PDB file of C-alpha atoms in Angstrom:
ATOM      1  CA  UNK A   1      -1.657 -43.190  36.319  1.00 50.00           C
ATOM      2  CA  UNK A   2      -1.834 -39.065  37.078  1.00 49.00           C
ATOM      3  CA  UNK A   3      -5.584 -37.862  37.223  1.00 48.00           C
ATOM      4  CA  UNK A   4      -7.292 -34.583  37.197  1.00 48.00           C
ATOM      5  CA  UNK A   5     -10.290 -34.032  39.251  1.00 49.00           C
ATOM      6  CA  UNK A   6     -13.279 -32.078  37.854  1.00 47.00           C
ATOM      7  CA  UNK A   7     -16.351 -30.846  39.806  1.00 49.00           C
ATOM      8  CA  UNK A   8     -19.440 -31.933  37.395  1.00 48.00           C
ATOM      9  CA  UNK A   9     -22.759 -30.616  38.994  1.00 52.00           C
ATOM     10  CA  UNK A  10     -25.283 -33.005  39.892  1.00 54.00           C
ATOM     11  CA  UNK A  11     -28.802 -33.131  38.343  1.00 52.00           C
ATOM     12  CA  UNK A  12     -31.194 -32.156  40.969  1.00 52.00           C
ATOM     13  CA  UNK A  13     -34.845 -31.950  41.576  1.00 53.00           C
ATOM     14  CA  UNK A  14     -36.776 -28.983  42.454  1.00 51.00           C
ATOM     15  CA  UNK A  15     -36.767 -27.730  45.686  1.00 48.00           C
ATOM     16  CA  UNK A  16     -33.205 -29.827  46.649  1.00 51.00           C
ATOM     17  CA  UNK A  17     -30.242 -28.176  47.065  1.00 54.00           C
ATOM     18  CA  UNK A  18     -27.252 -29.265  43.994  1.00 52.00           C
ATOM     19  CA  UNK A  19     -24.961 -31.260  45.113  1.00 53.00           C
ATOM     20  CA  UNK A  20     -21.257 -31.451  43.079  1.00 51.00           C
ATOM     21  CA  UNK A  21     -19.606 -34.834  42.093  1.00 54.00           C
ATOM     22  CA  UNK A  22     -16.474 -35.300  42.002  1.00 52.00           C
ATOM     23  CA  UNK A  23     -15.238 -37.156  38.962  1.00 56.00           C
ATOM     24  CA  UNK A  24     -11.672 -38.353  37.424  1.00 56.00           C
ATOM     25  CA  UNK A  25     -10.509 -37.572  34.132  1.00 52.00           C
ATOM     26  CA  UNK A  26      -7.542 -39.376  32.993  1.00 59.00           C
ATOM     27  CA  UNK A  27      -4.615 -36.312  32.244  1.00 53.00           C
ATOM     28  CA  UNK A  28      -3.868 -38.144  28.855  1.00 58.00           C
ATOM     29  CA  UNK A  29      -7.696 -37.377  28.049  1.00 61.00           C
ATOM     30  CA  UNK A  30      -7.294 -34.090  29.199  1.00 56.00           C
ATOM     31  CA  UNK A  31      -4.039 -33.066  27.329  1.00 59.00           C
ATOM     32  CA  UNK A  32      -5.241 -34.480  24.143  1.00 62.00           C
ATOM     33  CA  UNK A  33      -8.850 -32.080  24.532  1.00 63.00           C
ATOM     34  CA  UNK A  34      -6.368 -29.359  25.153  1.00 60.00           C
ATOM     35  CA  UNK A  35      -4.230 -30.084  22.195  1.00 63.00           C
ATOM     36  CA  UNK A  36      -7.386 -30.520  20.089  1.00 64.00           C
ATOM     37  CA  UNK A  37      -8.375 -26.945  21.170  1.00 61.00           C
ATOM     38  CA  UNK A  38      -5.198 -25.234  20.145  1.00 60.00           C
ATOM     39  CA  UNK A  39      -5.327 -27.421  16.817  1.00 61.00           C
ATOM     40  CA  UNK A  40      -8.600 -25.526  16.008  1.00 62.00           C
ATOM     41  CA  UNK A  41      -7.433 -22.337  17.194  1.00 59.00           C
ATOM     42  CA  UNK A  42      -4.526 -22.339  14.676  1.00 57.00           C
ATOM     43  CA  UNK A  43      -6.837 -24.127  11.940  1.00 57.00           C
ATOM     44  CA  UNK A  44      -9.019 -21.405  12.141  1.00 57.00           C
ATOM     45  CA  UNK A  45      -6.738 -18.045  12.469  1.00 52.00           C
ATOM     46  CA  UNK A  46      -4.966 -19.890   9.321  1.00 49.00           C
ATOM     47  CA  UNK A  47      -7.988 -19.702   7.427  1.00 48.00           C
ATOM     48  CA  UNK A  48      -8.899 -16.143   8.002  1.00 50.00           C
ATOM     49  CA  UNK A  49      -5.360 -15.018   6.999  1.00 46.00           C
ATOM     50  CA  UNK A  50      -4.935 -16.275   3.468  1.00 47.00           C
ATOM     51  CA  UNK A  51      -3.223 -14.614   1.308  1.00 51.00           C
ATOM     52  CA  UNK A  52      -5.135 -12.515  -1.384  1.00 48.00           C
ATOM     53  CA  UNK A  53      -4.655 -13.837  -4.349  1.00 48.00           C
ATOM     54  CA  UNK A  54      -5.214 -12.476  -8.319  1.00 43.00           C
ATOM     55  CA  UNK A  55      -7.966 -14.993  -8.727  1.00 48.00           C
ATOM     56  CA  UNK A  56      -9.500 -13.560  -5.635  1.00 50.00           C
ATOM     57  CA  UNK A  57      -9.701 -10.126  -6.717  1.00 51.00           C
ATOM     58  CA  UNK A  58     -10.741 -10.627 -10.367  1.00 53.00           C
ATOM     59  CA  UNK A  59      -7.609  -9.544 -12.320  1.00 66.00           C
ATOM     60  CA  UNK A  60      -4.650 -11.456 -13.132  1.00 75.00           C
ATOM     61  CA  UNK A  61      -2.218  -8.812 -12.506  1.00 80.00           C
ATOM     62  CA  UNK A  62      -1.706  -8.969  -9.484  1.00 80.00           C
ATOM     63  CA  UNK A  63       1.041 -11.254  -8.567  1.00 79.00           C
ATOM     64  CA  UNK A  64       0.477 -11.166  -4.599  1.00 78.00           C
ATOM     65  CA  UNK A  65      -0.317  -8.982  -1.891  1.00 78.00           C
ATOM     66  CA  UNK A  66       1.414  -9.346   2.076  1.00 82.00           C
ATOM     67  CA  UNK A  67       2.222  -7.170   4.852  1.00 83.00           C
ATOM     68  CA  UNK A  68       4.985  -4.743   4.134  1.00 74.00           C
ATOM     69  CA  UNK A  69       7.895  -5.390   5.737  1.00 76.00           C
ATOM     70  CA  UNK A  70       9.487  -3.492   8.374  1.00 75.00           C
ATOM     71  CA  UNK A  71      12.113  -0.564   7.902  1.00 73.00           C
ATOM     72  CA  UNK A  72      14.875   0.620  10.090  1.00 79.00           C
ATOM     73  CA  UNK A  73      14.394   3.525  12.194  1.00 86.00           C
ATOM     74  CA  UNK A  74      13.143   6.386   9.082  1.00 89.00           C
ATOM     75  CA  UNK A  75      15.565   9.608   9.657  1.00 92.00           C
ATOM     76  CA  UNK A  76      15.069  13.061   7.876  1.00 94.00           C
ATOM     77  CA  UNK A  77      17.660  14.597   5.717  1.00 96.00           C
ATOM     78  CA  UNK A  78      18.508  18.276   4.758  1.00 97.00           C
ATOM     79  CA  UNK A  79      20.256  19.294   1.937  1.00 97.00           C
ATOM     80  CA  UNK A  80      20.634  22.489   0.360  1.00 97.00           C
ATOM     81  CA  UNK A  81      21.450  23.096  -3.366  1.00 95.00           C
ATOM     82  CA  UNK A  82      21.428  25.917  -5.947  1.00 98.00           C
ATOM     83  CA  UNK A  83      19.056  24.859  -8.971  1.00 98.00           C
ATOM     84  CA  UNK A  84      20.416  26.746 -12.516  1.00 98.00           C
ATOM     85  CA  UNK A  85      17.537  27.349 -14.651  1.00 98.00           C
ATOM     86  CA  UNK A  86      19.292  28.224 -18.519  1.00 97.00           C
ATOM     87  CA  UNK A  87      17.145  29.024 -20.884  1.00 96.00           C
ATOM     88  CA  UNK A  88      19.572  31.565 -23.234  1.00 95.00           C
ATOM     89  CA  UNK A  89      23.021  31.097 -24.728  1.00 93.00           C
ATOM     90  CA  UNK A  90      24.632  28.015 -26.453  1.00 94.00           C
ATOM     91  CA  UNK A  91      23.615  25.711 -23.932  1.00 94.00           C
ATOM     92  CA  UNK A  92      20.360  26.643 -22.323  1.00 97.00           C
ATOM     93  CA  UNK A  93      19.274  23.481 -19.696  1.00 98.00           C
ATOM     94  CA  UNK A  94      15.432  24.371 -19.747  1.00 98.00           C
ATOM     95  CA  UNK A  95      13.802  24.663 -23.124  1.00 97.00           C
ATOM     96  CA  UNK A  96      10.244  25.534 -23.765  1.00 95.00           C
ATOM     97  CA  UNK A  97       7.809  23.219 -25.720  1.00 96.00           C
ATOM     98  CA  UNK A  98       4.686  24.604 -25.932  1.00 93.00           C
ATOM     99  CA  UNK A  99       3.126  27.802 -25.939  1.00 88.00           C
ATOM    100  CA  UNK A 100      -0.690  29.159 -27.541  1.00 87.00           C
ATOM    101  CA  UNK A 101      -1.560  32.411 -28.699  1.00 88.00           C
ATOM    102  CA  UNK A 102      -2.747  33.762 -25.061  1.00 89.00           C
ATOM    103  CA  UNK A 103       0.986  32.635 -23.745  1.00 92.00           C
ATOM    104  CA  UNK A 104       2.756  35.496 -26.206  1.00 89.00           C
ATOM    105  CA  UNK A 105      -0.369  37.991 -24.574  1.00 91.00           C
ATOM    106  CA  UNK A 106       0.242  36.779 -20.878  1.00 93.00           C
ATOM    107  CA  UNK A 107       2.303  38.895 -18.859  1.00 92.00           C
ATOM    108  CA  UNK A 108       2.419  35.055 -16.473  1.00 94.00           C
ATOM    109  CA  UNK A 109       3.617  32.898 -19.042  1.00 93.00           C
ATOM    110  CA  UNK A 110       0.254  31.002 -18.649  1.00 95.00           C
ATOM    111  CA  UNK A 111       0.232  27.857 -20.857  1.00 94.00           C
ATOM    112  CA  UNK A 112       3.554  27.606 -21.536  1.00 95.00           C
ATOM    113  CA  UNK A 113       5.796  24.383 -20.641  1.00 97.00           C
ATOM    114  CA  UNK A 114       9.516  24.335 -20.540  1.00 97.00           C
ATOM    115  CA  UNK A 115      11.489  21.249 -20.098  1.00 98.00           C
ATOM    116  CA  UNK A 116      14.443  21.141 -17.729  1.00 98.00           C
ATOM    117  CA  UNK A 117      17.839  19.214 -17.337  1.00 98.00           C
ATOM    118  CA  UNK A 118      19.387  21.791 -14.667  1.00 98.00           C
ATOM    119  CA  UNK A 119      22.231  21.438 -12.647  1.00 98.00           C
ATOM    120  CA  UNK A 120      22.459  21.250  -9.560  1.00 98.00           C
ATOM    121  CA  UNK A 121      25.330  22.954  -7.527  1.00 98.00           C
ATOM    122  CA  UNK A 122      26.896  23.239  -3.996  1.00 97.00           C
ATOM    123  CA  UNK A 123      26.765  27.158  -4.570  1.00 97.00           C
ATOM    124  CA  UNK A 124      25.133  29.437  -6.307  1.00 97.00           C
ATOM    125  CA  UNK A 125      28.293  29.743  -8.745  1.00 97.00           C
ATOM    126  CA  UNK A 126      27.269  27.402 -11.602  1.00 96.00           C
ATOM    127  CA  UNK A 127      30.655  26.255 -11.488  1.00 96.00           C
ATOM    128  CA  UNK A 128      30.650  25.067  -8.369  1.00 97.00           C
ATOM    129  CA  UNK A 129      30.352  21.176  -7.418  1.00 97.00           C
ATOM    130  CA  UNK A 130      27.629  19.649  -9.238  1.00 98.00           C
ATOM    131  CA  UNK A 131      26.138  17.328  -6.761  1.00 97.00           C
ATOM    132  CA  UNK A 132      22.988  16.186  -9.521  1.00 98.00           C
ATOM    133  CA  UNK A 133      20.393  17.683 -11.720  1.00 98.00           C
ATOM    134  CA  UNK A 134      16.936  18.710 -11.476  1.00 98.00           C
ATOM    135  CA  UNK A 135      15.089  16.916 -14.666  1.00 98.00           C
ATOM    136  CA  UNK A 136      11.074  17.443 -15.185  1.00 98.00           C
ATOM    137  CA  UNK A 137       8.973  20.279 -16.491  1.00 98.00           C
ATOM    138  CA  UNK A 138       7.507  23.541 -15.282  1.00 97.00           C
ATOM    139  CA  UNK A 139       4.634  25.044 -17.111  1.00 97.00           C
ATOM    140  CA  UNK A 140       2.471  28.350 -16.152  1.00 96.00           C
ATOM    141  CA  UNK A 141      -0.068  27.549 -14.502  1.00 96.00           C
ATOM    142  CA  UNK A 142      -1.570  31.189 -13.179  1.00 96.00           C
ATOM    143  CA  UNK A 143      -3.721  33.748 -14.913  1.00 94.00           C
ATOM    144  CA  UNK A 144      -3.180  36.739 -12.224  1.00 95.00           C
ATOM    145  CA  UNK A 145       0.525  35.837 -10.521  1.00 95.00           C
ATOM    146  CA  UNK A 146       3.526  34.279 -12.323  1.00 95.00           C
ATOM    147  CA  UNK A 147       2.583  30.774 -10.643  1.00 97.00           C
ATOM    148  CA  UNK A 148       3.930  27.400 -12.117  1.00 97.00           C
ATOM    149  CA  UNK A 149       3.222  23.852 -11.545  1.00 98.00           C
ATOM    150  CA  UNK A 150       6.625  21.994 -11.450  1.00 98.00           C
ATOM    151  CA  UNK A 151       7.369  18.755 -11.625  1.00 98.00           C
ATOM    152  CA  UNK A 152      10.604  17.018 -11.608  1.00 98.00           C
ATOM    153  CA  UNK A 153      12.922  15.121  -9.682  1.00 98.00           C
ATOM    154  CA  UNK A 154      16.330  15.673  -8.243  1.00 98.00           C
ATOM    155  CA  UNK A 155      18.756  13.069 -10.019  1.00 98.00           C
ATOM    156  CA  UNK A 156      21.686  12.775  -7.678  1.00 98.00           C
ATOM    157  CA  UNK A 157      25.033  12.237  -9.169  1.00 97.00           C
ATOM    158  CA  UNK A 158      27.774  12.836  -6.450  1.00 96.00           C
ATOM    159  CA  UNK A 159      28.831  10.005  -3.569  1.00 94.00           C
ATOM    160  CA  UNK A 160      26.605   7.647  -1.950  1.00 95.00           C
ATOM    161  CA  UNK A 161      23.401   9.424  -3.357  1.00 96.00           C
ATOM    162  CA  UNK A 162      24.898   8.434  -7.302  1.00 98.00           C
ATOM    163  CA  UNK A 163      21.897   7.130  -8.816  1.00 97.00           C
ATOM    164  CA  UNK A 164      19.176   7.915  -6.421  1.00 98.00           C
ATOM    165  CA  UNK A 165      16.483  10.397  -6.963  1.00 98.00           C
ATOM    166  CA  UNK A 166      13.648  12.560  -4.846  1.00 98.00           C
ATOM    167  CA  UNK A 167      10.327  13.665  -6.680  1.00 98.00           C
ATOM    168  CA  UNK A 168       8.871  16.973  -6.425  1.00 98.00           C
ATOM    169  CA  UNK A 169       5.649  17.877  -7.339  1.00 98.00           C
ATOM    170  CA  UNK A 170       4.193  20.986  -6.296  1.00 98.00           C
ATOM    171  CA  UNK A 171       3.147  24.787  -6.812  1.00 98.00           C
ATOM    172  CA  UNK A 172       5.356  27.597  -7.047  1.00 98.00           C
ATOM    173  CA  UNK A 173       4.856  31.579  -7.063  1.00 97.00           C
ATOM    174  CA  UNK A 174       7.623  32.663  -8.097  1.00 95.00           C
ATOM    175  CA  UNK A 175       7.579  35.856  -6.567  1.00 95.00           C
ATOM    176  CA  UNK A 176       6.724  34.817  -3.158  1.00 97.00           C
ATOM    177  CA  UNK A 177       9.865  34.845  -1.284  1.00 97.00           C
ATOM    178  CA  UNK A 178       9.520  31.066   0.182  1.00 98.00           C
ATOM    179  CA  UNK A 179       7.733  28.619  -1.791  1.00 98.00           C
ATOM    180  CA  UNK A 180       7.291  25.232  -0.269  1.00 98.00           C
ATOM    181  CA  UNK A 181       6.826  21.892  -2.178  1.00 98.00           C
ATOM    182  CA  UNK A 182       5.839  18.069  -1.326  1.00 98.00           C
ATOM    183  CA  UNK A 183       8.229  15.433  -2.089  1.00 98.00           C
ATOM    184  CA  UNK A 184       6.141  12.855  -3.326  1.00 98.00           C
ATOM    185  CA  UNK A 185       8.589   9.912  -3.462  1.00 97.00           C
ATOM    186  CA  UNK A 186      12.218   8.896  -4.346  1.00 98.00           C
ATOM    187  CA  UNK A 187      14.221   5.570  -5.568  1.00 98.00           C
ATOM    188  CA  UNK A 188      17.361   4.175  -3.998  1.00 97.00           C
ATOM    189  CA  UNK A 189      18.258   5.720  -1.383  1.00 95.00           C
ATOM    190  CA  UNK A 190      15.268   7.571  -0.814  1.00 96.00           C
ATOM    191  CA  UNK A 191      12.530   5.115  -1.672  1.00 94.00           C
ATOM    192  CA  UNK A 192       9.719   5.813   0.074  1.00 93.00           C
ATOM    193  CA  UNK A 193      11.153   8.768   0.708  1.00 96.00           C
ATOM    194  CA  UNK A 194       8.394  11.807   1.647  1.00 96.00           C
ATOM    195  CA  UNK A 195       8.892  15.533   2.891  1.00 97.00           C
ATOM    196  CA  UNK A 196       9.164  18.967   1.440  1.00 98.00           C
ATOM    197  CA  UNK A 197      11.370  21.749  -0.256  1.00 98.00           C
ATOM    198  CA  UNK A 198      11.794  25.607   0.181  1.00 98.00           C
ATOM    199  CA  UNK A 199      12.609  27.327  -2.757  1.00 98.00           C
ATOM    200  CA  UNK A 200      14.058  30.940  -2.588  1.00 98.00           C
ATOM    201  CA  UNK A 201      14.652  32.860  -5.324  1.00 97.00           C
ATOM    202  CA  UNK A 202      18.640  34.021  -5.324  1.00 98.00           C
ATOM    203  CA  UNK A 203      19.076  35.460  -8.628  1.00 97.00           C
ATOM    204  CA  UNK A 204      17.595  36.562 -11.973  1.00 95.00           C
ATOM    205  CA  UNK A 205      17.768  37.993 -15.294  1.00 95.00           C
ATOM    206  CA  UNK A 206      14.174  39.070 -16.232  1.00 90.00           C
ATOM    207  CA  UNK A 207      15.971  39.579 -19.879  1.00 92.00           C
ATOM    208  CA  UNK A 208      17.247  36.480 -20.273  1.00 93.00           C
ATOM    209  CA  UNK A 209      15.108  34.164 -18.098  1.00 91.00           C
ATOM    210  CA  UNK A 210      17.675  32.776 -16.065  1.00 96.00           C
ATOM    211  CA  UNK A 211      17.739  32.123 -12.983  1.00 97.00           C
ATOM    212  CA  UNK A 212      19.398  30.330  -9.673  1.00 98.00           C
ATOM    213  CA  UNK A 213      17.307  28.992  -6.707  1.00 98.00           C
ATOM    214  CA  UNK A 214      18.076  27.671  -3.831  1.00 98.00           C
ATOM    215  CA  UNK A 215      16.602  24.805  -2.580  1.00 98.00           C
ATOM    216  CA  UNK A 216      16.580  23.032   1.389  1.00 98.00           C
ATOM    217  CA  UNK A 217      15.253  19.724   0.930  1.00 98.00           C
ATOM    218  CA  UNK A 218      13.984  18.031   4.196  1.00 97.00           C
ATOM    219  CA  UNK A 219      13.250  14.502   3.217  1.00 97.00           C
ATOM    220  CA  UNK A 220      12.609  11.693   5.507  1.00 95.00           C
ATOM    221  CA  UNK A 221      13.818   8.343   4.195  1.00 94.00           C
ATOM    222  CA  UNK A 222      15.151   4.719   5.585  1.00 89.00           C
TER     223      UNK A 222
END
């Protein structure tokens, strides 16, 4: 039978010099302590990575909770599009909702809110390919400037992007000649999706209220 010598110190007595053993441990023995070890090791790593569960945390809503799972390599996108805000003739695509007293005085529109369905276009022709439309709200949000608080998201319509969306939420002066805005998430093919937009103003009719914008969307996705 294979053995495995192990130095084991002898007990000495004061003022004598230790002397070391030699003893034989069977490597059967051995292997099985080392196995035992490694059984332990697992046992115990096991135990402090349970999952959580909903009793755990007091609610039973919560159907689990786990690691999120890895993505592919995340890329960033840009796109550019021309946003058609309508609000006169037969078929206006923003409407407004509300509006107080102090929003017929304000030279800012403050307090009003005008729902949106607008298209959105290749080029700033509103003719031009419609590639998806820009559904949300915008309401005034600024006493001194023309500010508003938008948000809505980009509901894609055209090729692979059909059915897939990127949501904006974010401030905009209008008169500023750049106005950059978060994306603050997406579904299909941008879920998860997070970034920014540039909005520049490329026409309007201060008589009518419409207007076009163009917008470059950098959004990094999976």
């Amino acid at each position: 039978m294979n053995h495995i010598t192990i130095c084991i110190p002898k007990p000495t007595q004061k003022g004598k010099r230790k002397k070391k053993k030699k003893r034989n441990i069977p490597l059967s023995m051995a292997s099985s302590i080392f196995s035992s070890l490694l059984l332990l090791l697992f046992l115990s790593c096991a135990t402090n990575s349970t999952p959580v569960t909903s009793s755990e945390q007091g609610n039973d809503y919560l159907i689990s909770s786990r690691l999120a799972p890895h993505f592919p390599v995340e890329k960033q996108s840009h796109f550019r599009f021309y946003w058609h805000d309508i609000l006169s003739g037969p078929n206006p695509t923003a409407v407004q909702v509300v509006q107080t007293p102090e929003t017929i005085k304000s030279s800012t529109f403050f307090g009003a809110v005008v729902m949106i369905d607008d298209p959105l276009t290749t080029r700033p022709d509103v003719n031009s390919k419609l590639v998806g439309r820009a559904q949300g709200l915008y309401t005034g949000a600024g006493l001194k400037k023309i500010e508003f608080l938008i948000a809505m998201n980009f509901v894609f319509t055209d090729g692979k992007y059909n059915g897939s969306t990127i949501a904006i939420f974010g401030h905009d002066e209008v008169l500023a000649p750049v106005r950059e805005m978060p994306i603050v998430g997406g579904s299909g093919l941008f879920r998860f999706a997070r970034g920014y937009v540039e909005a520049r103003t490329y026409s309007v009719d201060w008589k009518s209220g419409n207007a076009v914008v163009q917008y470059d969307v950098f959004v990094n996705h999976y």
